[in-house]
Amino acid sequence: MQEIMEIEEDIVIVGGGIAGLSTALGLHRFKVTSSVSGVTSEIEPPDKQGRGYEGRCVRRKELLENLERELPRGTIRYSSKVVSIEDTGYCKLLHLADGSTLKTKVLIGCDGVNSSVAKWLGLQKPVYSGRSAMRGLVEYPDGHGFQPGFHVYFEGGIRYGYLPCDDKCLYWFCTFNSSLQHDEDMQENPAKMKQFVLSKISHLPQQAAAVVELTELNSISCAPLKLRLPWNLLLGSISKGNVCVAGDALHPMTPDIGQGGCSALEDSVVLARCLAEALLKKPRNVIQNEEEEYVRIEKGLEKFANERRWRSFSLISAAYVVGFIQEADGKVMRFLREKFLSRFTVGSVWKMADFHCGELNISGSD
């Protein structure tokens, strides 16, 4: 009979995406500063035209690899699917698919759109937005020649755009209404995906279409776009006791304002800071018992939830509205978009990006 292994950890993060790895890194970099000598840095917000703001396109794979590289060896446990979550005193017990268990004082769900931790908290499942997205990366061995910047076109129910990752690589996307997808097998067939996009952008300048034409089939993907209903964040539980969610497990959104990965990084900074304030402001060896520690963890996660609730609500709402306006078809909507609403959509993108989540440093007592 195989022995069931139980491992105890202070904090367990379910999920190894941007939110999970950046939260782990943030927690490994707790830093307490003096309340007298501590310095808080500030960033200068962009002006009304967006000058002073820099946008960058980062490959997800490279970001994850760099975050992983900074973590202590052994931090990540691979192929460990969570089957169930159980209460056990002031801890949570995670039952894994391989039969082993993890006992933890803090459980953080960074396990994506279909989060098991979000389900345990009672949050509703994300809903289908009625749109899908195709994405691709194209390599230019001799350089692509495009200047840094975001190129986007939208008309007839689609939104197509591309931007450089570096001097030799471009990222492109095409989001579209589900009513335009007539081939049910397209999402499993990169060749059909590529042909679909080319058929929708045939009226664009040749250099715009060439981006898709030069893309290798194994670099093209397609997925339905889901979002959490914004009011679910206002009425539901982001945290409960010693459990919370972050990243896509908290605020899955459509990609129309380009803040999905950015907001996950924001979550990690705020969450690490809130837990640090709860556990490090008063040295842990002064904590009298498990109950006191549990209460402090609970308060820290509640603070994180309060800080991120309205930010998450705003991000999801803004992304959905911007996508709806830019992809809506019909003469009336096209007129309103071209004459009035284009300023709103651009302004929303700048506004959502112009956000400072604060530093990891926390104030301590001298």
Short mmCIF file of C-alpha atoms in Angstrom, two decimals:
data_model
loop_
_atom_site.label_atom_id
_atom_site.label_comp_id
_atom_site.label_asym_id
_atom_site.label_seq_id
_atom_site.Cartn_x
_atom_site.Cartn_y
_atom_site.Cartn_z
CA MET A 1 0.00 0.00 0.00
CA GLN A 2 1.45 3.33 -1.08
CA GLU A 3 2.13 5.77 1.75
CA ILE A 4 0.40 9.14 1.37
CA MET A 5 2.89 11.98 1.74
CA GLU A 6 1.87 15.17 3.59
CA ILE A 7 4.02 18.27 3.18
CA GLU A 8 3.60 21.37 5.34
CA GLU A 9 4.20 24.86 3.93
CA ASP A 10 3.50 28.33 5.33
CA ILE A 11 2.12 29.55 1.98
CA VAL A 12 0.97 27.56 -1.05
CA ILE A 13 0.25 29.19 -4.41
CA VAL A 14 -1.83 27.14 -6.83
CA GLY A 15 -0.81 27.99 -10.41
CA GLY A 16 2.51 28.81 -12.08
CA GLY A 17 1.53 31.58 -14.48
CA ILE A 18 2.41 35.28 -14.29
CA ALA A 19 0.38 35.89 -11.12
CA GLY A 20 1.63 32.75 -9.38
CA LEU A 21 5.34 33.21 -10.09
CA SER A 22 5.36 36.96 -9.46
CA THR A 23 3.47 36.51 -6.18
CA ALA A 24 5.96 33.84 -5.12
CA LEU A 25 8.83 36.16 -5.97
CA GLY A 26 7.18 39.04 -4.11
CA LEU A 27 6.74 36.89 -1.01
CA HIS A 28 10.40 35.84 -1.14
CA ARG A 29 11.35 39.54 -1.18
CA PHE A 30 9.56 40.75 1.95
CA LYS A 31 11.33 43.92 3.07
CA VAL A 32 10.66 46.00 6.19
CA THR A 33 11.70 49.66 6.24
CA SER A 34 11.96 52.08 9.11
CA SER A 35 8.93 54.30 9.61
CA VAL A 36 11.36 57.22 9.89
CA SER A 37 13.87 56.51 7.15
CA GLY A 38 11.68 54.60 4.68
CA VAL A 39 11.42 56.17 1.22
CA THR A 40 8.49 55.72 -1.14
CA SER A 41 9.14 56.28 -4.84
CA GLU A 42 6.58 57.94 -7.10
CA ILE A 43 5.94 57.74 -10.79
CA GLU A 44 4.90 60.65 -12.95
CA PRO A 45 1.52 60.05 -14.64
CA PRO A 46 1.27 60.62 -18.40
CA ASP A 47 -0.28 63.81 -19.68
CA LYS A 48 -3.53 63.86 -21.64
CA GLN A 49 -1.81 62.83 -24.87
CA GLY A 50 -0.04 59.90 -23.24
CA ARG A 51 3.42 61.45 -23.48
CA GLY A 52 5.69 60.16 -20.77
CA TYR A 53 4.11 56.70 -20.88
CA GLU A 54 5.95 53.70 -22.27
CA GLY A 55 4.23 50.53 -23.44
CA ARG A 56 6.13 47.29 -24.03
CA CYS A 57 5.27 43.91 -25.48
CA VAL A 58 6.91 41.07 -23.55
CA ARG A 59 6.84 37.42 -24.55
CA ARG A 60 4.96 35.47 -21.91
CA LYS A 61 7.43 32.59 -22.07
CA GLU A 62 10.41 34.85 -21.44
CA LEU A 63 8.66 36.65 -18.58
CA LEU A 64 7.81 33.35 -16.88
CA GLU A 65 11.34 32.02 -17.37
CA ASN A 66 12.84 35.15 -15.81
CA LEU A 67 10.46 35.06 -12.85
CA GLU A 68 11.21 31.37 -12.33
CA ARG A 69 14.96 32.00 -12.52
CA GLU A 70 14.77 34.46 -9.62
CA LEU A 71 12.98 32.03 -7.29
CA PRO A 72 14.89 29.78 -4.88
CA ARG A 73 15.43 26.24 -6.13
CA GLY A 74 12.61 23.91 -5.11
CA THR A 75 9.98 26.64 -4.84
CA ILE A 76 7.95 25.27 -7.76
CA ARG A 77 6.34 21.84 -7.72
CA TYR A 78 5.33 20.76 -11.21
CA SER A 79 2.45 18.50 -12.32
CA SER A 80 0.60 18.88 -9.02
CA LYS A 81 -3.06 19.27 -9.87
CA VAL A 82 -5.31 20.13 -6.92
CA VAL A 83 -8.21 17.70 -6.57
CA SER A 84 -9.87 19.11 -3.46
CA ILE A 85 -9.43 21.65 -0.65
CA GLU A 86 -10.16 20.75 2.96
CA ASP A 87 -10.35 22.79 6.18
CA THR A 88 -8.20 21.50 9.00
CA GLY A 89 -8.05 23.77 12.02
CA TYR A 90 -6.26 26.99 11.09
CA CYS A 91 -4.77 25.45 7.94
CA LYS A 92 -5.94 24.24 4.55
CA LEU A 93 -5.24 20.76 3.30
CA LEU A 94 -4.76 20.37 -0.47
CA HIS A 95 -5.32 16.91 -1.91
CA LEU A 96 -3.30 16.45 -5.09
CA ALA A 97 -3.90 14.16 -8.04
CA ASP A 98 -0.80 12.09 -7.25
CA GLY A 99 -2.24 11.17 -3.84
CA SER A 100 -0.02 13.47 -1.79
CA THR A 101 -1.29 16.36 0.35
CA LEU A 102 -0.08 19.87 1.14
CA LYS A 103 -0.89 21.52 4.46
CA THR A 104 -0.64 25.31 4.39
CA LYS A 105 -1.32 28.35 6.54
CA VAL A 106 -2.08 30.53 3.48
CA LEU A 107 -3.64 29.39 0.19
CA ILE A 108 -3.40 31.68 -2.83
CA GLY A 109 -5.23 30.72 -6.01
CA CYS A 110 -3.39 31.84 -9.14
CA ASP A 111 -4.77 28.96 -11.17
CA GLY A 112 -6.27 30.83 -14.08
CA VAL A 113 -9.71 31.33 -15.60
CA ASN A 114 -11.02 27.94 -14.47
CA SER A 115 -9.67 28.32 -10.95
CA SER A 116 -10.46 25.59 -8.43
CA VAL A 117 -9.66 28.02 -5.61
CA ALA A 118 -12.11 30.62 -6.97
CA LYS A 119 -14.72 27.87 -7.11
CA TRP A 120 -14.00 26.98 -3.47
CA LEU A 121 -14.48 30.65 -2.53
CA GLY A 122 -17.88 30.60 -4.22
CA LEU A 123 -17.07 32.95 -7.10
CA GLN A 124 -19.18 32.37 -10.19
CA LYS A 125 -17.61 30.82 -13.28
CA PRO A 126 -16.32 33.26 -15.92
CA VAL A 127 -18.72 33.73 -18.82
CA TYR A 128 -18.09 33.64 -22.57
CA SER A 129 -17.88 37.13 -24.04
CA GLY A 130 -19.20 36.10 -27.45
CA ARG A 131 -15.78 36.75 -28.97
CA SER A 132 -12.59 34.80 -29.66
CA ALA A 133 -8.97 35.74 -30.19
CA MET A 134 -6.28 34.46 -32.53
CA ARG A 135 -2.70 35.27 -31.64
CA GLY A 136 0.64 34.78 -33.32
CA LEU A 137 4.37 35.49 -33.13
CA VAL A 138 6.41 36.05 -36.28
CA GLU A 139 10.20 36.06 -36.45
CA TYR A 140 12.23 38.26 -38.81
CA PRO A 141 15.83 36.91 -38.82
CA ASP A 142 17.15 40.11 -40.42
CA GLY A 143 14.92 42.48 -38.46
CA HIS A 144 11.34 43.61 -39.16
CA GLY A 145 12.00 47.35 -39.52
CA PHE A 146 8.90 48.44 -37.61
CA GLN A 147 9.22 51.29 -35.16
CA PRO A 148 8.11 50.64 -31.56
CA GLY A 149 4.39 51.30 -31.40
CA PHE A 150 0.97 49.76 -31.45
CA HIS A 151 -0.75 49.28 -34.81
CA VAL A 152 -4.46 48.42 -34.67
CA TYR A 153 -7.37 48.23 -37.11
CA PHE A 154 -11.01 47.49 -36.35
CA GLU A 155 -13.99 47.14 -38.68
CA GLY A 156 -16.65 44.62 -39.60
CA GLY A 157 -16.66 42.80 -36.26
CA ILE A 158 -12.91 42.23 -36.02
CA ARG A 159 -10.01 43.94 -34.26
CA TYR A 160 -6.55 43.28 -35.68
CA GLY A 161 -3.27 44.65 -34.45
CA TYR A 162 0.45 44.04 -34.05
CA LEU A 163 3.41 45.44 -32.14
CA PRO A 164 7.11 44.64 -31.85
CA CYS A 165 8.49 42.50 -29.03
CA ASP A 166 12.03 43.35 -30.09
CA ASP A 167 13.93 44.11 -33.30
CA LYS A 168 13.29 40.64 -34.77
CA CYS A 169 9.91 39.57 -33.43
CA LEU A 170 6.34 40.84 -33.80
CA TYR A 171 3.26 39.86 -31.83
CA TRP A 172 -0.11 40.06 -33.58
CA PHE A 173 -3.71 39.38 -32.61
CA CYS A 174 -7.14 39.23 -34.19
CA THR A 175 -10.24 39.29 -31.98
CA PHE A 176 -13.61 38.70 -33.61
CA ASN A 177 -17.28 38.13 -32.93
CA SER A 178 -18.35 34.49 -32.76
CA SER A 179 -20.93 35.12 -35.51
CA LEU A 180 -18.03 35.40 -38.00
CA GLN A 181 -16.74 31.90 -37.24
CA HIS A 182 -18.54 29.51 -39.56
CA ASP A 183 -16.04 26.65 -39.41
CA GLU A 184 -16.36 24.71 -36.14
CA ASP A 185 -12.98 22.99 -36.65
CA MET A 186 -11.05 26.22 -37.12
CA GLN A 187 -9.84 26.51 -33.50
CA GLU A 188 -8.01 23.20 -33.87
CA ASN A 189 -6.53 23.97 -37.30
CA PRO A 190 -3.80 26.68 -37.48
CA ALA A 191 -3.93 26.74 -41.29
CA LYS A 192 -7.63 27.61 -41.19
CA MET A 193 -6.98 30.22 -38.49
CA LYS A 194 -4.36 31.88 -40.65
CA GLN A 195 -6.61 31.89 -43.70
CA PHE A 196 -9.48 33.32 -41.65
CA VAL A 197 -7.40 36.27 -40.47
CA LEU A 198 -5.99 36.95 -43.94
CA SER A 199 -9.51 36.97 -45.40
CA LYS A 200 -10.59 39.58 -42.85
CA ILE A 201 -7.62 41.91 -43.33
CA SER A 202 -7.23 41.67 -47.11
CA HIS A 203 -8.18 45.35 -47.47
CA LEU A 204 -5.34 46.52 -45.19
CA PRO A 205 -1.91 47.67 -46.42
CA GLN A 206 0.34 44.84 -47.59
CA GLN A 207 2.79 45.25 -44.71
CA ALA A 208 -0.04 44.66 -42.22
CA ALA A 209 -1.18 41.46 -43.95
CA ALA A 210 2.42 40.27 -44.41
CA VAL A 211 2.78 39.97 -40.64
CA VAL A 212 0.24 37.13 -40.67
CA GLU A 213 1.44 35.62 -43.95
CA LEU A 214 4.97 35.16 -42.57
CA THR A 215 3.82 33.51 -39.33
CA GLU A 216 4.61 29.81 -38.92
CA LEU A 217 1.55 27.64 -38.22
CA ASN A 218 2.96 26.38 -34.93
CA SER A 219 3.06 29.98 -33.68
CA ILE A 220 -0.69 30.60 -34.12
CA SER A 221 -3.31 29.91 -31.47
CA CYS A 222 -7.01 30.57 -30.94
CA ALA A 223 -9.12 30.69 -27.79
CA PRO A 224 -12.57 31.95 -26.71
CA LEU A 225 -12.51 35.10 -24.61
CA LYS A 226 -14.01 34.87 -21.14
CA LEU A 227 -14.54 37.35 -18.34
CA ARG A 228 -15.79 37.41 -14.80
CA LEU A 229 -19.00 39.39 -14.47
CA PRO A 230 -17.86 42.62 -12.77
CA TRP A 231 -20.64 42.65 -10.17
CA ASN A 232 -19.55 39.18 -9.06
CA LEU A 233 -16.39 40.85 -7.73
CA LEU A 234 -18.47 43.36 -5.77
CA LEU A 235 -20.81 40.78 -4.27
CA GLY A 236 -18.58 37.69 -4.12
CA SER A 237 -15.66 36.66 -1.91
CA ILE A 238 -12.16 37.46 -3.18
CA SER A 239 -10.80 36.19 0.12
CA LYS A 240 -12.16 34.02 2.90
CA GLY A 241 -10.17 33.26 6.03
CA ASN A 242 -6.67 32.29 4.91
CA VAL A 243 -7.58 31.84 1.22
CA CYS A 244 -7.63 34.33 -1.68
CA VAL A 245 -7.30 34.50 -5.47
CA ALA A 246 -5.18 36.67 -7.77
CA GLY A 247 -4.47 37.09 -11.49
CA ASP A 248 -6.88 35.48 -13.94
CA ALA A 249 -8.39 33.48 -11.09
CA LEU A 250 -9.57 36.83 -9.73
CA HIS A 251 -10.25 39.03 -12.75
CA PRO A 252 -10.35 37.21 -16.11
CA MET A 253 -10.98 39.87 -18.76
CA THR A 254 -10.96 40.39 -22.51
CA PRO A 255 -7.58 41.57 -23.87
CA ASP A 256 -8.79 44.87 -25.34
CA ILE A 257 -6.83 47.17 -23.00
CA GLY A 258 -3.72 44.98 -22.74
CA GLN A 259 -3.78 44.80 -18.94
CA GLY A 260 -4.20 41.06 -18.23
CA GLY A 261 -0.57 40.26 -17.41
CA CYS A 262 0.06 43.74 -16.01
CA SER A 263 -2.79 43.46 -13.52
CA ALA A 264 -1.50 40.05 -12.42
CA LEU A 265 1.83 41.70 -11.57
CA GLU A 266 -0.06 44.41 -9.68
CA ASP A 267 -1.88 41.73 -7.69
CA SER A 268 1.42 40.10 -6.72
CA VAL A 269 2.90 43.33 -5.35
CA VAL A 270 -0.23 44.27 -3.39
CA LEU A 271 -0.71 40.75 -2.05
CA ALA A 272 2.90 40.36 -0.94
CA ARG A 273 2.75 43.77 0.75
CA CYS A 274 -0.51 43.00 2.56
CA LEU A 275 0.78 39.67 3.86
CA ALA A 276 4.08 41.27 4.87
CA GLU A 277 2.25 43.95 6.84
CA ALA A 278 0.21 41.25 8.56
CA LEU A 279 3.10 38.95 9.43
CA LEU A 280 6.25 41.07 9.60
CA LYS A 281 5.25 44.38 11.18
CA LYS A 282 5.20 42.48 14.44
CA PRO A 283 7.94 39.79 14.46
CA ARG A 284 6.50 36.33 13.98
CA ASN A 285 8.14 35.04 17.16
CA VAL A 286 5.95 37.46 19.12
CA ILE A 287 2.75 35.87 17.74
CA GLN A 288 1.24 34.08 20.71
CA ASN A 289 -0.65 31.22 19.03
CA GLU A 290 -2.06 29.79 15.81
CA GLU A 291 -5.34 31.64 16.24
CA GLU A 292 -3.62 35.04 16.40
CA GLU A 293 -1.55 34.20 13.33
CA TYR A 294 -4.68 33.07 11.45
CA VAL A 295 -6.50 36.30 12.33
CA ARG A 296 -3.57 38.40 11.11
CA ILE A 297 -3.40 36.44 7.85
CA GLU A 298 -7.15 36.86 7.41
CA LYS A 299 -6.89 40.64 7.93
CA GLY A 300 -4.01 40.85 5.46
CA LEU A 301 -5.96 39.01 2.77
CA GLU A 302 -9.05 41.13 3.47
CA LYS A 303 -6.94 44.24 2.92
CA PHE A 304 -5.69 42.81 -0.38
CA ALA A 305 -9.28 42.07 -1.44
CA ASN A 306 -10.41 45.59 -0.58
CA GLU A 307 -7.51 47.16 -2.48
CA ARG A 308 -8.03 45.05 -5.61
CA ARG A 309 -11.83 44.78 -5.76
CA TRP A 310 -12.60 48.08 -7.50
CA ARG A 311 -9.44 48.01 -9.58
CA SER A 312 -10.44 44.57 -10.89
CA PHE A 313 -14.02 45.73 -11.46
CA SER A 314 -12.76 48.71 -13.49
CA LEU A 315 -10.34 46.65 -15.58
CA ILE A 316 -12.91 44.02 -16.54
CA SER A 317 -15.56 46.65 -17.34
CA ALA A 318 -13.25 48.91 -19.34
CA ALA A 319 -11.86 46.00 -21.38
CA TYR A 320 -15.33 44.72 -22.24
CA VAL A 321 -16.68 48.16 -23.23
CA VAL A 322 -13.62 49.03 -25.33
CA GLY A 323 -13.85 45.69 -27.16
CA PHE A 324 -17.57 46.06 -27.72
CA ILE A 325 -17.20 49.55 -29.18
CA GLN A 326 -14.28 48.69 -31.43
CA GLU A 327 -15.75 45.47 -32.83
CA ALA A 328 -19.43 46.41 -33.03
CA ASP A 329 -20.66 46.49 -36.63
CA GLY A 330 -23.41 48.50 -38.28
CA LYS A 331 -23.65 51.99 -39.73
CA VAL A 332 -24.81 53.73 -36.56
CA MET A 333 -22.08 52.24 -34.39
CA ARG A 334 -19.42 52.94 -37.01
CA PHE A 335 -20.51 56.58 -37.13
CA LEU A 336 -20.50 56.92 -33.34
CA ARG A 337 -17.15 55.17 -33.08
CA GLU A 338 -15.45 57.33 -35.69
CA LYS A 339 -16.95 60.64 -34.54
CA PHE A 340 -17.21 60.33 -30.77
CA LEU A 341 -16.27 57.04 -29.17
CA SER A 342 -12.71 56.62 -30.46
CA ARG A 343 -11.50 59.21 -27.95
CA PHE A 344 -13.24 57.29 -25.17
CA THR A 345 -11.61 53.99 -26.07
CA VAL A 346 -8.11 55.49 -26.34
CA GLY A 347 -8.63 57.42 -23.12
CA SER A 348 -9.75 54.27 -21.31
CA VAL A 349 -6.61 52.41 -22.34
CA TRP A 350 -4.36 55.22 -21.03
CA LYS A 351 -6.37 55.56 -17.84
CA MET A 352 -6.25 51.87 -17.00
CA ALA A 353 -2.51 51.71 -17.69
CA ASP A 354 -1.76 54.83 -15.62
CA PHE A 355 -1.81 53.05 -12.26
CA HIS A 356 0.78 52.66 -9.53
CA CYS A 357 0.18 49.74 -7.18
CA GLY A 358 2.82 50.89 -4.68
CA GLU A 359 6.03 49.32 -3.41
CA LEU A 360 6.79 46.06 -1.63
CA ASN A 361 8.40 47.94 1.28
CA ILE A 362 6.34 48.16 4.46
CA SER A 363 6.75 50.44 7.45
CA GLY A 364 8.16 48.93 10.60
CA SER A 365 8.79 50.36 14.02
CA ASP A 366 12.23 51.57 15.12
#
